[in-house]
CSV table of C-alpha atoms (C1' of nucleotides) in Angstrom, one decimal:
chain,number,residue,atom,x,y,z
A,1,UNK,CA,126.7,108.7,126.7
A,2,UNK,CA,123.8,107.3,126.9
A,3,UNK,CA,122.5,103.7,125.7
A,4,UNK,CA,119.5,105.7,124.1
A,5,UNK,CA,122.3,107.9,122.6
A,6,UNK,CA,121.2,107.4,118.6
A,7,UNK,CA,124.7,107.7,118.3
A,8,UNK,CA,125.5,104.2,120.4
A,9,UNK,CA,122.6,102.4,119.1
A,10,UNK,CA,123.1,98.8,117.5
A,11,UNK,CA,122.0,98.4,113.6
A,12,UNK,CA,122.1,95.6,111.8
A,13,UNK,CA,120.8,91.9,111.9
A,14,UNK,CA,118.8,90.8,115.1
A,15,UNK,CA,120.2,88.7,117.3
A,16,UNK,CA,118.3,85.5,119.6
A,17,UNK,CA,118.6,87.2,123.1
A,18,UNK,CA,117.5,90.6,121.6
A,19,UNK,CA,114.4,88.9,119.8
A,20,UNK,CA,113.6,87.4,123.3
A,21,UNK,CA,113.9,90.5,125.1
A,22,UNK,CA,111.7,92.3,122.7
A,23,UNK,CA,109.0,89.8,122.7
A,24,UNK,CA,109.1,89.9,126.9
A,25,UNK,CA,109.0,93.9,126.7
A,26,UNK,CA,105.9,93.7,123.8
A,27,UNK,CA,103.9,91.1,125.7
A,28,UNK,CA,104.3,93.3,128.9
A,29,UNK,CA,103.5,96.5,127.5
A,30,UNK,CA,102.1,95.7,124.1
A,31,UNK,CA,102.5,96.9,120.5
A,32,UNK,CA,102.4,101.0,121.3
A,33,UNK,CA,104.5,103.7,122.2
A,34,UNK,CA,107.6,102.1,120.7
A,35,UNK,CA,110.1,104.5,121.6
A,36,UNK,CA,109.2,104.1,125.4
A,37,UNK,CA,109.2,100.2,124.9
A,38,UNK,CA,112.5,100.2,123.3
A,39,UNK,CA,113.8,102.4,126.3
A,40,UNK,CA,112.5,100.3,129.2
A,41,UNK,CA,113.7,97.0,127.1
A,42,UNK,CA,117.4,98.0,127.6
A,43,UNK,CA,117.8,97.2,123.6
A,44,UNK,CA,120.4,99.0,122.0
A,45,UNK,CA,117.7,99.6,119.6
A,46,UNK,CA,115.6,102.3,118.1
A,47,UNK,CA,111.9,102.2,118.3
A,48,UNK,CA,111.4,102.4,115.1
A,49,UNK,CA,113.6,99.4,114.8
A,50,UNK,CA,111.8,97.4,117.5
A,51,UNK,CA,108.4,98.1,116.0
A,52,UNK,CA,109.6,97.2,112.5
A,53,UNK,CA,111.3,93.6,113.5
A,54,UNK,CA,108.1,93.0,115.8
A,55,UNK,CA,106.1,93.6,112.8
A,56,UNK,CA,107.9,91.5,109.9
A,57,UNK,CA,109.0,88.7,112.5
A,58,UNK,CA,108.0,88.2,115.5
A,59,UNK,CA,104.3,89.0,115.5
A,60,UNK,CA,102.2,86.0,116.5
A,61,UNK,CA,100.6,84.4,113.7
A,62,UNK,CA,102.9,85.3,111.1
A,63,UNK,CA,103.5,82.9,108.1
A,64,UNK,CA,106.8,82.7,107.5
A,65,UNK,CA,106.4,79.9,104.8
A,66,UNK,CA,106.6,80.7,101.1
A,67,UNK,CA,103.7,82.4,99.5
A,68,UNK,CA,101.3,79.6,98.0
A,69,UNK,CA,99.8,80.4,94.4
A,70,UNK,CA,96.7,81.5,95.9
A,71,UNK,CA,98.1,84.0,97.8
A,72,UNK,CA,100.5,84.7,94.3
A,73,UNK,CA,96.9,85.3,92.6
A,74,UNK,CA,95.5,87.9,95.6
A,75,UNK,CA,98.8,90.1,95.2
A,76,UNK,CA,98.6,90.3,91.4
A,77,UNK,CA,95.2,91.3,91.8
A,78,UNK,CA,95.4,93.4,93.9
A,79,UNK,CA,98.4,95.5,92.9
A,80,UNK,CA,96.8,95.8,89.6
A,81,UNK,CA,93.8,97.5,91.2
A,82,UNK,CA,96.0,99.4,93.9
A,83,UNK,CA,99.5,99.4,92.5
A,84,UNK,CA,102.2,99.6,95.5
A,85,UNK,CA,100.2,99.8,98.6
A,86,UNK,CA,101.5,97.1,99.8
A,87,UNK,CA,100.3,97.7,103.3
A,88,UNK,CA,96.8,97.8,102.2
A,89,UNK,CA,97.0,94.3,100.0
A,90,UNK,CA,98.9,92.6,103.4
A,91,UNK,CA,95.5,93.7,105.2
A,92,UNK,CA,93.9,90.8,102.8
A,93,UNK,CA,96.5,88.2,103.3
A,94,UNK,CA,96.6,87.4,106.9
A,95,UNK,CA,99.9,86.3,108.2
A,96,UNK,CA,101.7,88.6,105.4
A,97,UNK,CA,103.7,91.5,105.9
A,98,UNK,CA,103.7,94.4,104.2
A,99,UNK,CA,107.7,94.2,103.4
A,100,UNK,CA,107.7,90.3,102.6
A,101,UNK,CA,104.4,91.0,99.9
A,102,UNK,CA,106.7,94.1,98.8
A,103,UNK,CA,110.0,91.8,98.4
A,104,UNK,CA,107.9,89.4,96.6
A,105,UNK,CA,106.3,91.5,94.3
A,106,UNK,CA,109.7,92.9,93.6
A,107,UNK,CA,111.7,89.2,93.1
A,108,UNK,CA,108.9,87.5,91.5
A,109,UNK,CA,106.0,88.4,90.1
A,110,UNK,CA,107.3,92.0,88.6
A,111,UNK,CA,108.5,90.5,85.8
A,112,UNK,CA,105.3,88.2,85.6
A,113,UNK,CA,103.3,91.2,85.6
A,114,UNK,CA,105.0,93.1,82.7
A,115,UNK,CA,104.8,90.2,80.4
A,116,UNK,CA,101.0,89.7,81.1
A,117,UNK,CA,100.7,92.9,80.2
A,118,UNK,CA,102.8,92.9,76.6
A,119,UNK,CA,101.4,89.3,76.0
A,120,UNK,CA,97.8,91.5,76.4
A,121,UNK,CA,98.8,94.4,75.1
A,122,UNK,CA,99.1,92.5,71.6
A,123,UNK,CA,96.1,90.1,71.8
A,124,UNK,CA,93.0,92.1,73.3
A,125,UNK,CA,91.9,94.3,70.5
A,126,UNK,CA,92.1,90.3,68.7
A,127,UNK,CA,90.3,89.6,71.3
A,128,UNK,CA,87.7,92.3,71.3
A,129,UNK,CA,87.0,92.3,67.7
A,130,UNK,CA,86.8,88.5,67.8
A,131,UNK,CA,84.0,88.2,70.5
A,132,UNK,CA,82.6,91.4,68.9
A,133,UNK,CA,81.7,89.4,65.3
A,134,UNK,CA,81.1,85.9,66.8
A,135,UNK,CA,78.4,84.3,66.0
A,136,UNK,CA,78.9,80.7,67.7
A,137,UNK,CA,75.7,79.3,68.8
A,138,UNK,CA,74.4,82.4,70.4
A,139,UNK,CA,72.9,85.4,68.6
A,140,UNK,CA,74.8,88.0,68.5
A,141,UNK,CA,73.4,90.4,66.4
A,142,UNK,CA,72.6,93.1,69.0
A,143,UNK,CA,76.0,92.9,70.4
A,144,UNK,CA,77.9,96.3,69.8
A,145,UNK,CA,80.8,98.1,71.0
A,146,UNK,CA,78.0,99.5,73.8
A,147,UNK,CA,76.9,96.5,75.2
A,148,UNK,CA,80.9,95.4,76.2
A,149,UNK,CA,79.1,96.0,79.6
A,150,UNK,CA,77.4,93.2,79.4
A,151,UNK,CA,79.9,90.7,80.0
A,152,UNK,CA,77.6,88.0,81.0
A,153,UNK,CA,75.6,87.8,77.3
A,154,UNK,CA,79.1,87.7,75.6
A,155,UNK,CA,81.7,85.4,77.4
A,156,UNK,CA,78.7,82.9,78.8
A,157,UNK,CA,79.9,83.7,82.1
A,158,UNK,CA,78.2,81.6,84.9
A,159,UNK,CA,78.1,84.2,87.8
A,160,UNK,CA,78.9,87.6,87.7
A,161,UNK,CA,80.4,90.6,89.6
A,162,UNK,CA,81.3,93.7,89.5
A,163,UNK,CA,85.3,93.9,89.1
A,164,UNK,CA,85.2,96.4,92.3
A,165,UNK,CA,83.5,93.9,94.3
A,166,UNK,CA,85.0,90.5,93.1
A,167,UNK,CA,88.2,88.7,94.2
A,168,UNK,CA,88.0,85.2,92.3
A,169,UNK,CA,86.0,82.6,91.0
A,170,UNK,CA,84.1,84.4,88.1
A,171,UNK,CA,84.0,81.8,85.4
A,172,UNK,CA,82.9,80.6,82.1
A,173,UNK,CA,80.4,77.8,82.1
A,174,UNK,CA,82.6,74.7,81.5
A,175,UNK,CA,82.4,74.0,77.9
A,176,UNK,CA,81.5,77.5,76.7
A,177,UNK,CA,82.7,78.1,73.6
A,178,UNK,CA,83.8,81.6,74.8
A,179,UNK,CA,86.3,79.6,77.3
A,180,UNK,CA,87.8,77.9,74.2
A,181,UNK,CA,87.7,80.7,72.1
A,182,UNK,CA,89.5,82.5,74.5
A,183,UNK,CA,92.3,79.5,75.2
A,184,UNK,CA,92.7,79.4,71.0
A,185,UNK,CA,93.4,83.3,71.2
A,186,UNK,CA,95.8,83.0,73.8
A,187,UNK,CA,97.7,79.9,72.2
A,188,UNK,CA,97.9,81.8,69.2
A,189,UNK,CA,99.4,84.9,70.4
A,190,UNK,CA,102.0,83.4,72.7
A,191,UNK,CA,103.0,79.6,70.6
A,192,UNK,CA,104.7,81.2,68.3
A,193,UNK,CA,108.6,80.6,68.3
A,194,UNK,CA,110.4,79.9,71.4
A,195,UNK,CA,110.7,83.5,73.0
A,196,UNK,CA,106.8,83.5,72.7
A,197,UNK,CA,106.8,80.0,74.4
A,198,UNK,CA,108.4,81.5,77.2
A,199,UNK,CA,106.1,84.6,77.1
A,200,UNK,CA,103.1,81.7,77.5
A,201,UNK,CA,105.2,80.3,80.4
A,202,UNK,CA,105.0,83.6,82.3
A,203,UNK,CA,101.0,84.0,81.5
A,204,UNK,CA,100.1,80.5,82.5
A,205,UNK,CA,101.1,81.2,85.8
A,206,UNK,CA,99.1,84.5,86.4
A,207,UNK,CA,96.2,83.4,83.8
A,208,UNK,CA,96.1,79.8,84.7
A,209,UNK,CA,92.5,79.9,83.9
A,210,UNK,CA,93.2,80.3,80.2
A,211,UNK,CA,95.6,77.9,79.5
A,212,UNK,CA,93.9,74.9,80.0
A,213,UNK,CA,95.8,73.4,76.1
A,214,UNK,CA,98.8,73.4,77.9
A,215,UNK,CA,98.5,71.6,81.2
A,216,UNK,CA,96.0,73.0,83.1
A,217,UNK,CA,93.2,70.9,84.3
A,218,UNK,CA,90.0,71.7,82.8
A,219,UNK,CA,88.9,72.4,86.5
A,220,UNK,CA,91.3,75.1,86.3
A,221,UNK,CA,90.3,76.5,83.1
A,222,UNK,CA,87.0,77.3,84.6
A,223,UNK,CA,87.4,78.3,88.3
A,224,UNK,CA,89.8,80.9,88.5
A,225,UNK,CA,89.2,84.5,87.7
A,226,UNK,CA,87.9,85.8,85.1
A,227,UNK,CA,86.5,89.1,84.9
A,228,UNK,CA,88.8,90.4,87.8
A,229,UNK,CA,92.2,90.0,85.6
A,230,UNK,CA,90.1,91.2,82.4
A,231,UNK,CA,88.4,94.2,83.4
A,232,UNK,CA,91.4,96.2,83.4
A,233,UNK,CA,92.2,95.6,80.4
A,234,UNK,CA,88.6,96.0,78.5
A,235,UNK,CA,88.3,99.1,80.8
A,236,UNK,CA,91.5,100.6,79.9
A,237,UNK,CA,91.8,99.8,76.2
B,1,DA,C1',137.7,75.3,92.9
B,2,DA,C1',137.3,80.1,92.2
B,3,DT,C1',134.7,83.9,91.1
B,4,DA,C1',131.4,87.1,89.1
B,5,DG,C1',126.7,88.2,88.7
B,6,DA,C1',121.9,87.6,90.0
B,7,DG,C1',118.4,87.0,93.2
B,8,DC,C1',116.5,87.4,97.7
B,9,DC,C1',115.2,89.4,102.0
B,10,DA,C1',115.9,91.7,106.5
B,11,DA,C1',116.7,96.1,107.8
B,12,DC,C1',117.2,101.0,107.2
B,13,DC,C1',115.9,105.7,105.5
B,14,DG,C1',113.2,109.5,104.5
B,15,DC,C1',108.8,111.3,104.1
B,16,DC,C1',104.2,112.2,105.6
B,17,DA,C1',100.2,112.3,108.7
B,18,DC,C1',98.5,112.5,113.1
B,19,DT,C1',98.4,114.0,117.9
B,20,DA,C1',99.3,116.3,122.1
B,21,DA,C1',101.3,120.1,124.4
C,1,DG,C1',98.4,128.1,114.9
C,2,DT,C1',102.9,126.0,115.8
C,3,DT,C1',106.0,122.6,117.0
C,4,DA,C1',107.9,118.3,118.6
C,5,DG,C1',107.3,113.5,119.1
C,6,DT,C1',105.7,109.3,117.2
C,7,DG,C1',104.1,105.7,114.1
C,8,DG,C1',103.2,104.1,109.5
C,9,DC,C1',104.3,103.6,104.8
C,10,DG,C1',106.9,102.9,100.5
C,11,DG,C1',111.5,103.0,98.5
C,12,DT,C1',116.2,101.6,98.9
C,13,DT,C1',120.3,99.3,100.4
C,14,DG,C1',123.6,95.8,102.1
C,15,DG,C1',124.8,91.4,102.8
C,16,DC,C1',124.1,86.7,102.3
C,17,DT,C1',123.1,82.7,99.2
C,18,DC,C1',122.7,80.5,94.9
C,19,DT,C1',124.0,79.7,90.2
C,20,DA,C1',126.5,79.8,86.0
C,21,DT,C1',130.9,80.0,83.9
DNA sequence: AATAGAGCCAACCGCCACTAA
DNA sequence: GTTAGTGGCGGTTGGCTCTAT
């Protein structure tokens, strides 16, 4: 039998001197024709297998450290625009695989995600109607349910894109008082009783820019995204 | 200290698309 | 046009670690 035999080749957990061989064989061949690399390695390994642990460890310049809140921020994002292609969201986070973004996703921010979506679910018609009728210091007479488009004359937003096109940084002017309408709207729907405290808890971590009353500098209230984690929301509803 | 349950992550599986013969 | 081989992707699993009781 053969050591290519499928039948007599090794699964399970790599070990040192087979990460060493496969780095050797990959730097001499490179990152192609798998099945023939596996073969002239003299791994009991598939190719499949090889190609897979090259890929999600051994590649140079792999992060291996934990992903930073940035990098938190860019998958939330993105899966909400993409949903589960994860290989096409670790394409904009350089160092990330595919299966570690996936694994994250799935231990983290899953939950995080659903109870953004509940904690919206029950503010943004609030929301809508709110901004809709405000007066503030701004005249808002024109302002109908047509002219939602116009995102810039009703949230006072200081540069704008379109939600295809942006990743971050769309902002309200700092001291708008569509930033502090917003933070009052948010308070309201998630301070209520300590289940809804919790429910805040879970936003502030994906919505950081709104939930500057409860810790967040007022730097943050106004640099993270904006329109990006909104647009989905006003688009949908 | 023991143990059950939850969480995490590396690795595997199955499917699909692409390509060459 | 068909088929076999290969690589890539997303879903799932198994085992290890951590935590609560």
């Amino acid at each position: 039998m053969s050591i290519h035999d499928p039948r007599n080749l090794r699964r399970g957990p790599w070990l040192d001197e087979e990460d060493d061989r496969l780095t050797i064989t990959v730097d001499a061949l490179g990152e192609k024709h798998w099945d023939a690399l596996a073969k002239q390695s003299g791994l009991r390994r598939s190719g499949k297998s090889c190609r897979l642990r090259w890929m999600n460890y051994l590649r140079p310049n792999l992060k291996h450290g934990e992903i930073t809140d940035e990098e938190e921020h860019i998958i939330l994002n993105l899966h909400k625009q993409w949903g589960n292609k994860w290989s096409r969201i670790a394409k904009r986070l350089p160092g990330r695989t595919d299966n570690e973004i996936k694994n994250y996703w799935r231990s983290h921010l899953k939950k995080k995600a659903e109870a953004q979506q509940e904690c919206f679910k029950g503010i943004k018609e609030d929301v809508k109607r709110d901004f809709l009728t405000t007066k503030g210091d701004r005249n808002f007479d024109h302002v109908g349910e047509s002219s939602m488009n116009d995102k810039e004359d009703i949230f006072g937003i200081s540069s704008m894109e379109t939600p295809e096109s942006c990743n971050m940084d769309i902002a309200f002017e700092s001291g708008s008082p569509y930033e502090s309408r917003m933070s009052d709207l948010i308070s309201s729907c998630c301070w209520e009783g300590d289940q809804e405290v919790k429910h805040h808890e879970d936003c502030m971590g994906t919505f950081p820019c709104f939930c500057s009353e409860v810790g967040s500098s007022s730097e943050e209230s106004t640099t993270h995204g904006v329109w990006d984690l909104w647009s989905p929301i006003w688009e949908t509803g």
